[in-house]
Every structure is written in structure tokens, then in C-alpha cells.
mmCIF file of C-alpha atoms and ligand atoms in Angstrom:
data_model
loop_
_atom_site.group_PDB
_atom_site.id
_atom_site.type_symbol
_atom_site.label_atom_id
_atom_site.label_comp_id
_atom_site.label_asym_id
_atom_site.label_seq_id
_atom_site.Cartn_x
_atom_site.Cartn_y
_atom_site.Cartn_z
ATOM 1 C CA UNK A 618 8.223 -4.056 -0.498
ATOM 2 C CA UNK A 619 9.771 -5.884 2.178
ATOM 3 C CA UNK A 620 12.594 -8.343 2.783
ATOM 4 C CA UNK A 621 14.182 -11.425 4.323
ATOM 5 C CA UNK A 622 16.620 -9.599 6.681
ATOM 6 C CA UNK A 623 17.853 -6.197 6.124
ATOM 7 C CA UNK A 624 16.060 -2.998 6.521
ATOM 8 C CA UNK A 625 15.060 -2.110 2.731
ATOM 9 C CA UNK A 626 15.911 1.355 3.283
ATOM 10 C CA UNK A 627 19.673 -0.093 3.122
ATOM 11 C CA UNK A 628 19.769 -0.615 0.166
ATOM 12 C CA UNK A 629 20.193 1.187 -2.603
ATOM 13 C CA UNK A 630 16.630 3.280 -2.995
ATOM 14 C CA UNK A 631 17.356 4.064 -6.891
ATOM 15 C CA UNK A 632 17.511 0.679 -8.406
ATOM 16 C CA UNK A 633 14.630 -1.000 -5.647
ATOM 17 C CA UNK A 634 12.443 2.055 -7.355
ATOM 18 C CA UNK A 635 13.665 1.107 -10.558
ATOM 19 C CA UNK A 636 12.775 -2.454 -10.439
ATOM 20 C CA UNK A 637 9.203 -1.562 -9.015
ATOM 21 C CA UNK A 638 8.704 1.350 -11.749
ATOM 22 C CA UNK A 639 8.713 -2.237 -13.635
ATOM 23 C CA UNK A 640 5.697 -4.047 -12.148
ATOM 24 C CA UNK A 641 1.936 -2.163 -12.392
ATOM 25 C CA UNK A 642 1.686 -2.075 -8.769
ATOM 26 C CA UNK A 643 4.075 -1.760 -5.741
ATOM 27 C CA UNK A 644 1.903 -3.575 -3.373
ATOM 28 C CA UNK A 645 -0.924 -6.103 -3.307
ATOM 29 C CA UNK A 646 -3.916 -4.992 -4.436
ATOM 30 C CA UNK A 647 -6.850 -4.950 -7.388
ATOM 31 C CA UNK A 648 -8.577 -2.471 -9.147
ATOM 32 C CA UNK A 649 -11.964 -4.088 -8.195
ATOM 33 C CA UNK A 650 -10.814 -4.236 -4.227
ATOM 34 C CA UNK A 651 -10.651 -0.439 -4.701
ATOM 35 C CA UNK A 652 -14.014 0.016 -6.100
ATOM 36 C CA UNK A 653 -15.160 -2.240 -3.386
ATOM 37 C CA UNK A 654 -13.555 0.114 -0.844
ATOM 38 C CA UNK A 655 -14.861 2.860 -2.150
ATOM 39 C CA UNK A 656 -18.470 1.505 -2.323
ATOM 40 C CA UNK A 657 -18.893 1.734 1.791
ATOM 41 C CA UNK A 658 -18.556 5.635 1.123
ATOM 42 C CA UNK A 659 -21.388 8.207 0.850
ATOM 43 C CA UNK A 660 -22.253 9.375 -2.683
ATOM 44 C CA UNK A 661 -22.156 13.230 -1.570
ATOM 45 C CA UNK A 662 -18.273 12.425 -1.124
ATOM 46 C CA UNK A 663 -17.682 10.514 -4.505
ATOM 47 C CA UNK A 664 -19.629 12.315 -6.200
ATOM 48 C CA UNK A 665 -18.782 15.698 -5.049
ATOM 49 C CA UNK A 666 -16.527 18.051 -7.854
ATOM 50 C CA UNK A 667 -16.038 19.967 -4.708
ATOM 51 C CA UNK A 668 -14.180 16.416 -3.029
ATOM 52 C CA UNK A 669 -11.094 16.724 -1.445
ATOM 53 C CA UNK A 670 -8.781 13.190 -2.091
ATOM 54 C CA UNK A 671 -5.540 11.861 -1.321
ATOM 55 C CA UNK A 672 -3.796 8.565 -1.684
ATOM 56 C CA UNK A 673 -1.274 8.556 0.622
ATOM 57 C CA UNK A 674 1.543 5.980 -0.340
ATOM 58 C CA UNK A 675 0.341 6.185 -3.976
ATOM 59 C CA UNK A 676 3.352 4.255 -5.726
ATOM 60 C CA UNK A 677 2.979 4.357 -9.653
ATOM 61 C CA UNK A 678 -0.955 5.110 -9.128
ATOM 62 C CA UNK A 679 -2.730 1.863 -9.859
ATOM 63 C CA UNK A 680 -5.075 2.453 -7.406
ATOM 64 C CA UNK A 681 -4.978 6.306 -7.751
ATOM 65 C CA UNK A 682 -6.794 5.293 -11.553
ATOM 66 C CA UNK A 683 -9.644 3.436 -10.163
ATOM 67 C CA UNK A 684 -10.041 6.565 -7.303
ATOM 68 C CA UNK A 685 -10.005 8.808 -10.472
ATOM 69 C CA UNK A 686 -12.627 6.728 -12.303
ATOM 70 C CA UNK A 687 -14.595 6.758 -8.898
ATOM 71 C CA UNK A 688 -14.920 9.713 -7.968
ATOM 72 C CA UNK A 689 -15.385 13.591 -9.478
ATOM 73 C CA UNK A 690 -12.528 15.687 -6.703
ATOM 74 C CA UNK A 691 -9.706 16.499 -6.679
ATOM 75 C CA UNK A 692 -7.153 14.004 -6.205
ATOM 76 C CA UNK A 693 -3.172 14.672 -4.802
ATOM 77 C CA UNK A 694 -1.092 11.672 -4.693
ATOM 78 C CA UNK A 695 1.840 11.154 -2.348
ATOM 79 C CA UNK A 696 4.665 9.314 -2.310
ATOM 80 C CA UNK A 697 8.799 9.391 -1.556
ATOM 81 C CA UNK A 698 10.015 8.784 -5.025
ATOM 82 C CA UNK A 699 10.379 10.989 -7.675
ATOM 83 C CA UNK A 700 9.480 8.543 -10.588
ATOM 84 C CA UNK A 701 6.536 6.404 -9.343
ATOM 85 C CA UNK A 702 5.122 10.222 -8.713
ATOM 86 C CA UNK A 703 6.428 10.908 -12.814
ATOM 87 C CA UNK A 704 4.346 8.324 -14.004
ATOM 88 C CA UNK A 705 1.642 8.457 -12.177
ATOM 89 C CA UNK A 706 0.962 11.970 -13.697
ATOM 90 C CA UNK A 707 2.007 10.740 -17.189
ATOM 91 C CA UNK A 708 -0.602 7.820 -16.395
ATOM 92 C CA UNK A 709 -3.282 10.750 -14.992
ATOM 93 C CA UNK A 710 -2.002 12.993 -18.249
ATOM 94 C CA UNK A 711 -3.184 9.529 -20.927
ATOM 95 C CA UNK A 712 -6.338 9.473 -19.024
ATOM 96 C CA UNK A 713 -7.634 12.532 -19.612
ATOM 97 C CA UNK A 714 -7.556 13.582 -15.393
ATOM 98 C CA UNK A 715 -4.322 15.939 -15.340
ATOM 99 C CA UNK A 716 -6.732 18.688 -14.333
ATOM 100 C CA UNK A 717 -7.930 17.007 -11.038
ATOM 101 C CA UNK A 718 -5.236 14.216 -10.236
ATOM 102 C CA UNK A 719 -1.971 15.506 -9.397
ATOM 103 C CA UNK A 720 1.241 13.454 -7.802
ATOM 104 C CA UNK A 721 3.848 15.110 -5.643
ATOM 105 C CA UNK A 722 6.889 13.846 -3.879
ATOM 106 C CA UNK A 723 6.484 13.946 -0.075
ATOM 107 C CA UNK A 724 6.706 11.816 2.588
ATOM 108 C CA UNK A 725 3.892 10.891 4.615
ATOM 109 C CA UNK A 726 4.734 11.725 8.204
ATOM 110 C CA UNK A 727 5.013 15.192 6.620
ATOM 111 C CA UNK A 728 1.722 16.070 4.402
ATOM 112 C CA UNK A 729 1.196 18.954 2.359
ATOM 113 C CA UNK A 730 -2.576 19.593 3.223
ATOM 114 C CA UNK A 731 -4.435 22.091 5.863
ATOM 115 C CA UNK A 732 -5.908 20.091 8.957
ATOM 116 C CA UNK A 733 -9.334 18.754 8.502
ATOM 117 C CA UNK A 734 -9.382 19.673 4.902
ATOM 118 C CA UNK A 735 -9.469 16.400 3.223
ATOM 119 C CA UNK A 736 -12.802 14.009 2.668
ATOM 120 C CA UNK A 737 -11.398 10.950 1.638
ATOM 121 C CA UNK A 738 -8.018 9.159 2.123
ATOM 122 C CA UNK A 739 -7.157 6.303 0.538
ATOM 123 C CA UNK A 740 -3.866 4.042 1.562
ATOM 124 C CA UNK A 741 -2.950 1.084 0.070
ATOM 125 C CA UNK A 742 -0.021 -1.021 1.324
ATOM 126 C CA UNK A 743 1.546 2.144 2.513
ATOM 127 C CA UNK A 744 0.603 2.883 6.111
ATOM 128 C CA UNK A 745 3.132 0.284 7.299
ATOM 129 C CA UNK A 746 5.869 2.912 6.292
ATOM 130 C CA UNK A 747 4.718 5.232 9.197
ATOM 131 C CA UNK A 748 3.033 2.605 11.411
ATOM 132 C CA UNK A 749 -0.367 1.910 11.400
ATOM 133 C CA UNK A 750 -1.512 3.812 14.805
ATOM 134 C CA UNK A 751 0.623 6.581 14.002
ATOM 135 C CA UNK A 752 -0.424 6.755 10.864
ATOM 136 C CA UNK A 753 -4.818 6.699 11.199
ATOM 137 C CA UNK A 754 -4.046 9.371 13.787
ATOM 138 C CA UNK A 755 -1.510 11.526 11.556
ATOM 139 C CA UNK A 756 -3.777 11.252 8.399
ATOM 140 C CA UNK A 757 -6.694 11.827 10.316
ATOM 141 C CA UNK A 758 -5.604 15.105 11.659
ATOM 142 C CA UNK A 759 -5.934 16.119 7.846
ATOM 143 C CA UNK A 760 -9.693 14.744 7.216
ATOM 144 C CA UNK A 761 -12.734 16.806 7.354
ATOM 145 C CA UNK A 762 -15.622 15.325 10.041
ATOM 146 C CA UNK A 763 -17.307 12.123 8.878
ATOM 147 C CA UNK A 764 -14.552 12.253 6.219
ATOM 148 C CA UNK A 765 -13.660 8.265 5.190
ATOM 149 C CA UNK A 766 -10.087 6.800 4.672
ATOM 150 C CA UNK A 767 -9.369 3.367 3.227
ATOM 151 C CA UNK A 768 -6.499 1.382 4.087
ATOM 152 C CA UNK A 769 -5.440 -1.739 3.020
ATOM 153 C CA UNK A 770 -3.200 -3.183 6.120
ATOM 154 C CA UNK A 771 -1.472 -6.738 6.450
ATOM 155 C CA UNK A 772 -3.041 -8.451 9.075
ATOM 156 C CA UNK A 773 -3.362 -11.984 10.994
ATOM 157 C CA UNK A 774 -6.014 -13.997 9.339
ATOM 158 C CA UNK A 775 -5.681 -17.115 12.288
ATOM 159 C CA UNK A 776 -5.170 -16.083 15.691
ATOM 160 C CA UNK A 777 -2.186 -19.401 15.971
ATOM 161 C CA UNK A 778 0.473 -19.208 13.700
ATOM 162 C CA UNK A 779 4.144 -21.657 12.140
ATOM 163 C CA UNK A 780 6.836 -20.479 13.948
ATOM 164 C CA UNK A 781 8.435 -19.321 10.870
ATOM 165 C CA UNK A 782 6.123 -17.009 9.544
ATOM 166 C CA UNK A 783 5.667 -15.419 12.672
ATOM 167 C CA UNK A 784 9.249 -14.929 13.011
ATOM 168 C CA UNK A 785 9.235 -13.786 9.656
ATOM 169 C CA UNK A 786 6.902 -10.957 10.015
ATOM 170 C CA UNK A 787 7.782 -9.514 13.310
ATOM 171 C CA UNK A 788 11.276 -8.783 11.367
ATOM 172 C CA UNK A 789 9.724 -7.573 8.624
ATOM 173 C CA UNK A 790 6.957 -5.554 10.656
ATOM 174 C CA UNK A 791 6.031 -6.402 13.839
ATOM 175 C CA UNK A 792 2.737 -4.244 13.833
ATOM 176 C CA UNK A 793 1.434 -6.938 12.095
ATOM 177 C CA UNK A 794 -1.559 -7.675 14.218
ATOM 178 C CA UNK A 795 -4.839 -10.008 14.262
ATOM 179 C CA UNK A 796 -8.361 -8.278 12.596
ATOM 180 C CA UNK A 797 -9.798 -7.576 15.821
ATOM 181 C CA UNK A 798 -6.474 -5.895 16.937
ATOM 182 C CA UNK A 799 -6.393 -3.619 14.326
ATOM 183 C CA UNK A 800 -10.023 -3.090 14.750
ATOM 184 C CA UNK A 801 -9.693 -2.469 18.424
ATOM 185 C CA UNK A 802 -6.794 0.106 17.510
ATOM 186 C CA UNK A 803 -9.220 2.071 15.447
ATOM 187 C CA UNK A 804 -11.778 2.687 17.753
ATOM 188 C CA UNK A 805 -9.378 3.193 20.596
ATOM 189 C CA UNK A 806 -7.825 6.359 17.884
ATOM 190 C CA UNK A 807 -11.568 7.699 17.992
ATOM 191 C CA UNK A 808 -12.419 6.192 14.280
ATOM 192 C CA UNK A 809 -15.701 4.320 13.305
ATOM 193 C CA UNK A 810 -15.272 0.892 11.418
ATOM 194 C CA UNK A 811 -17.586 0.968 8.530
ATOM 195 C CA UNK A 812 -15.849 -2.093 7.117
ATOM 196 C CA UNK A 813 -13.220 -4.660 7.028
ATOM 197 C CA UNK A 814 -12.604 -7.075 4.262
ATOM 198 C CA UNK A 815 -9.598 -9.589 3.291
ATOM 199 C CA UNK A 816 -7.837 -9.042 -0.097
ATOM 200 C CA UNK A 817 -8.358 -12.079 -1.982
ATOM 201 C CA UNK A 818 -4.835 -13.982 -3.169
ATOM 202 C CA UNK A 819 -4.917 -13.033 -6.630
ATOM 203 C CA UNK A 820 -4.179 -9.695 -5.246
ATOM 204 C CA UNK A 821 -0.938 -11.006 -4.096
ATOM 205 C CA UNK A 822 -0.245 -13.818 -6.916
ATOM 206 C CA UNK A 823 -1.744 -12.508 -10.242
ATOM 207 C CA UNK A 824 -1.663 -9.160 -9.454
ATOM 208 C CA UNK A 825 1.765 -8.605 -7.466
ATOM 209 C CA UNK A 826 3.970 -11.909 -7.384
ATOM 210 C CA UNK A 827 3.227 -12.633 -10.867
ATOM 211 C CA UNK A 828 4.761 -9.744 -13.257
ATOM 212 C CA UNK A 829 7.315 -9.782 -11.125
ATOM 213 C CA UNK A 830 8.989 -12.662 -12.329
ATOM 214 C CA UNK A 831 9.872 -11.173 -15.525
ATOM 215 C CA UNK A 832 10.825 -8.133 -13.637
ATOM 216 C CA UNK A 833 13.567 -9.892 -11.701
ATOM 217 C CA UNK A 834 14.914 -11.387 -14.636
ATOM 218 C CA UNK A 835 15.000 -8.655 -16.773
ATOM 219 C CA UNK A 836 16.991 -7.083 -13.419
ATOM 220 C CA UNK A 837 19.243 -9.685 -13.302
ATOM 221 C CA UNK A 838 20.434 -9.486 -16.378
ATOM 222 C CA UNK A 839 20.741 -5.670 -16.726
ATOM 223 C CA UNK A 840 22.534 -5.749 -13.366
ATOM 224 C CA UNK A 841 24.218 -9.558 -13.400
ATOM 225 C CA UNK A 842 27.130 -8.311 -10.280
ATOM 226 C CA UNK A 843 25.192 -5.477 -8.409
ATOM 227 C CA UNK A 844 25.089 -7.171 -4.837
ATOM 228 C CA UNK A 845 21.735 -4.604 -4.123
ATOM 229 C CA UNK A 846 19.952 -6.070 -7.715
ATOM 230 C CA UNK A 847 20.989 -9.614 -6.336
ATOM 231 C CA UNK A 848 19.945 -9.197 -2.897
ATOM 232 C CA UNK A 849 16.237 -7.409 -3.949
ATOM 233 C CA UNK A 850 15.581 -10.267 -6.016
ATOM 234 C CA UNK A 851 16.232 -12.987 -3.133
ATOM 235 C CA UNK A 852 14.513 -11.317 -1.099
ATOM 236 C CA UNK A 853 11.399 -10.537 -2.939
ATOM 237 C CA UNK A 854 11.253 -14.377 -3.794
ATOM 238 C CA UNK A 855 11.773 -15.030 -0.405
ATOM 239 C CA UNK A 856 8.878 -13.324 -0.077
ATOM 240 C CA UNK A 857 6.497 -14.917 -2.749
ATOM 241 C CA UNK A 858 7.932 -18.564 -1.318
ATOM 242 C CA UNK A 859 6.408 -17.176 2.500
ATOM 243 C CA UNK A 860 3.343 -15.769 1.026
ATOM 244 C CA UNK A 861 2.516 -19.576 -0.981
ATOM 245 C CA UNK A 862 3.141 -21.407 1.849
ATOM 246 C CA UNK A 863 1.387 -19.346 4.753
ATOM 247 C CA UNK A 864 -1.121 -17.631 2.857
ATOM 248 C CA UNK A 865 -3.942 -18.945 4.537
ATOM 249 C CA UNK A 866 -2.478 -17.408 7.583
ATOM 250 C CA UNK A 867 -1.874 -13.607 6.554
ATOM 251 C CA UNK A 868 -3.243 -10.670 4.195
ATOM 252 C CA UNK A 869 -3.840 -7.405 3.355
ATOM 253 C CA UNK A 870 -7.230 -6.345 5.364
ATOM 254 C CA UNK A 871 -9.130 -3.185 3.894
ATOM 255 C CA UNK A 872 -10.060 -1.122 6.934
ATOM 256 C CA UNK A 873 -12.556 1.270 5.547
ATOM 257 C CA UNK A 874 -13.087 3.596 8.590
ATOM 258 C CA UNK A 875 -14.781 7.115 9.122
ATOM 259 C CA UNK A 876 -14.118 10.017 11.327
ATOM 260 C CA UNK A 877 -16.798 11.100 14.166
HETATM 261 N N1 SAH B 1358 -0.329 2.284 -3.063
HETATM 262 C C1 SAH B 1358 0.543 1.738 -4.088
HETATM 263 C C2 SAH B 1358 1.981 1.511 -3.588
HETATM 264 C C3 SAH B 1358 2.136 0.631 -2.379
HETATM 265 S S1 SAH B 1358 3.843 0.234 -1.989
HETATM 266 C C4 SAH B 1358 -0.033 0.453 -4.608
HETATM 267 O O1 SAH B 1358 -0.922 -0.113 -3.956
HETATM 268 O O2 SAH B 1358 0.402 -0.002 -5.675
HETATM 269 C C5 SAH B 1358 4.255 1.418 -0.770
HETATM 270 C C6 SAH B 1358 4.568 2.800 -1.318
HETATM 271 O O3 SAH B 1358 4.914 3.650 -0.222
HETATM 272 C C7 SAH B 1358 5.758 2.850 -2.285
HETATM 273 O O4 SAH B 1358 5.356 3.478 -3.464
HETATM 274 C C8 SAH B 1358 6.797 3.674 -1.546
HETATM 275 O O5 SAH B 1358 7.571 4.481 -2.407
HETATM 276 C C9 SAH B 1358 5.938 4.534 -0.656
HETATM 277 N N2 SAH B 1358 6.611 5.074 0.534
HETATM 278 C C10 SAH B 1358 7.527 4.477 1.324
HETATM 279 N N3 SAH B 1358 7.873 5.293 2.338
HETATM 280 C C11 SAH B 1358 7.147 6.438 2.170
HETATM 281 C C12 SAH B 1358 7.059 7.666 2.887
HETATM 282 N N4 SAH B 1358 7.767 7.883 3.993
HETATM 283 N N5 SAH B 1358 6.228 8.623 2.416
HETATM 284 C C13 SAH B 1358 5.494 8.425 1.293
HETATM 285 N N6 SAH B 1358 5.537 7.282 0.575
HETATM 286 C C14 SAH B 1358 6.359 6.306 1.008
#
């Protein structure tokens, strides 16, 4: 969810949630990714009924599915908008997990839970809404010792970049930083790296890019003169144009890290 020029939170926040309440996931991502992430993680967490989970930044709750079908806690999702949280527990409801996955409308600089109470965080192209220092050291204040958190970050892949996608990114979030720069800011926050890996593309293309295209369409023609509807969908293909031409200099990292 970002943009060519203006701050996305100027524009109007009901229809940009309505055309992502279109598309099965708000940012890039994959359901096997998750289970990847998840697989650096002790068993006595995932397999605990005792677990404590959030996903922080949860969206609809793509990824809050394959946390569900990974683990046996219980499982509070968080996010800012009121119906990406509504489906996600109609989505937890036709799964059978309404008794242990529950979604709630909050934002993430102010969390619901007790400090150090959590074992496992996960945070998939979310943390960028709070900042990514701010945000391992917020959310960690909330995780139990040797607790885990996952989060999926957008990061430098090359350490030279074009000109334009640099310029691109430090307006639409200049914490973007190289893998050993985020790395660097994890230890220096007093986390452990237990593992870093690099979304592949189809997490971006197939699984992101892709059903949008009907989404915009379908946007445009429900909302042919809203200036907002017209200005989402430029800048979202703005977006998918950067992402095929630079892509071999950018993507979303998974920072799977642990608390000492
Ligand atoms: N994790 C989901 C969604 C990622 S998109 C997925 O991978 O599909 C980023 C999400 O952060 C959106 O759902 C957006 O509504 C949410 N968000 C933005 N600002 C937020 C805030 N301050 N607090 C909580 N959620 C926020």
C-alpha cells in the first residue's frame, strides 16, 4: 500500500480499504513464505495450546490462516480497519478457528496485550506503518523471553541502485535499508537473527500485482469520476511498473528474529 507521491493516509481511507477488501492479500507475500517463517521456530512454541500469537498488521488475514494452520495458540489479529478485521473473523469463523483466532481493530503503536506476554509475533508488510526500529522495539516490549517475531520488511537487495528507484522509495519510505542494515538494526535493539530470507517475485506478481488488475477495473468502473478511486489506481500501477523494472534491486526480506 504505497504510492507515487502523496501520503496514502490523504486519501480517502474508506474506498483504499474497499479496493484492498478486493484482492486476497494487502501486501506481498505467500502462504508457503509463512510456513517457511514459521519453520525457524521451536516446536514447544507452535505447538503449544498454551501459545500466545499475534499478527500485527494482519490486513484481511491471509497470512493469519497459514499461522492458524501452524500452530495450536491463541491467535489476536490487529489491524486499523474495521472490515479487513470483519473478514478475517468471518474467514477464521469458515475455518473452523473462531475459538482461538480472533481480529480486533487497533492500531499498532498502541497494542492491547500485557508486556512480555506474547510468544510469537508475526508482521507481514506492516511494520513500515510504525517504522521498523520503532516497531521491533515496541512489539518486543510485548514478547515473552526467547519469544520469536517474524517480519517481512522491504529491503535493498544491491548495495548500488537507478536513480529513480531510489528516489522512488525514499518518498515512499525512506527506512528502506540494505540486508545487513536491517540486520545490524536488530542486534543493535538487543534481538538475535535466527534468519533472513528474500520473498521470491511471485509474491509480488502472482500473488499481489496480479488480482489486482481486475480489482482496479472493477474500481474504475464503480467509481468512473472519484479523483481518490482514480488516483489509487495510478498509483498502485505506478507501483507494479517500479516493481517490473527494478525488481532485481528491492524486496520484502523475512527477518525471523528472537528475543534474549
Ligand atoms: N499482513 C497483511 C496486510 C499487509 S498490508 C498481509 O500480508 O496481507 C499493511 C496492513 O497494515 C494493512 O492491512 C493496513 O490496514 C494495516 N495498518 C496500517 N496502519 C496501521 C496501524 N497504525 N495499525 C495497525 N494496522 C495498520
Amino acid at each position: 500500500m504505497k504510492n507515487e507521491e502523496t501520503s496514502i493516509h490523504a486519501f480517502d481511507l474508506n474506498l483504499i480499504c474497499e479496493y484492498f477488501l478486493n484482492v486476497p492479500r494487502q501486501g506481498p507475500g505467500d502462504d508457503l513464505q509463512t510456513e517457511k517463517a514459521l519453520s525457524f521456530m521451536g516446536n514447544n512454541i507452535l505447538q503449544s495450546k498454551s501459545a500466545k500469537i499475534a499478527d500485527i498488521g494482519c490486513g484481511t488475514g491471509t497470512p493469519t490462516m497459514v499461522l492458524a494452520k501452524n500452530t495450536q495458540g491463541e491467535i489476536t489479529g490487529v489491524d486499523l480497519f474495521a472490515p479487513f478485521i470483519n473478514k478475517l473473523n468471518q474467514k477464521a469463523k469458515n475455518l473452523g478457528f473462531e475459538n482461538r483466532v480472533k481480529g480486533i481493530v487497533k492500531s499498532m503503536d498502541d497494542l492491547p496485550f500485557e508486556k512480555e506476554s506474547l510468544d510469537l509475533i508475526l508482521c507481514e508488510g506492516a511494520i513500515y506503518n510504525i517504522g521498523f526500529k520503532k516497531g521491533i522495539k515496541y512489539f518486543g516490549e510485548f514478547l515473552k523471553s526467547k519469544g520469536y517475531m517474524a517480519i517481512s520488511e522491504s529491503s535493498w537487495l544491491t548495495h548500488v541502485r537507478p536513480l529513480e528507484i531510489e528516489n522512488w522509495w525514499q518518498k515512499s519510505y525512506s527506512e528502506i535499508a540494505t540486508i545487513s542494515e536491517k540486520i545490524a538494526i536488530i542486534e543493535q535493539t538487543g534481538f538475535k537473527l535466527i534468519a533472513a530470507f528474500t520473498l521470491p517475485d511471485l509474491c509480488w506478481t502472482n500473488n499481489y500485482y496480479l488480482p489486482q488488475q481486475k480489482a482496479k477495473l472493477d474500481f474504475l468502473k464503480k467509481y468512473p469520476e472519484n479523483e481518490t478511486a482514480k488516483m489509487l489506481v495510478k498509483n498502485q500501477r505506478y507501483e507494479a511498473e517500479m516493481f517490473k523494472k527494478y525488481h532485481q534491486y528491492y524486496g520484502y526480506v523475512f527477518y525471523i528474529i528472537q528475543k534474549a
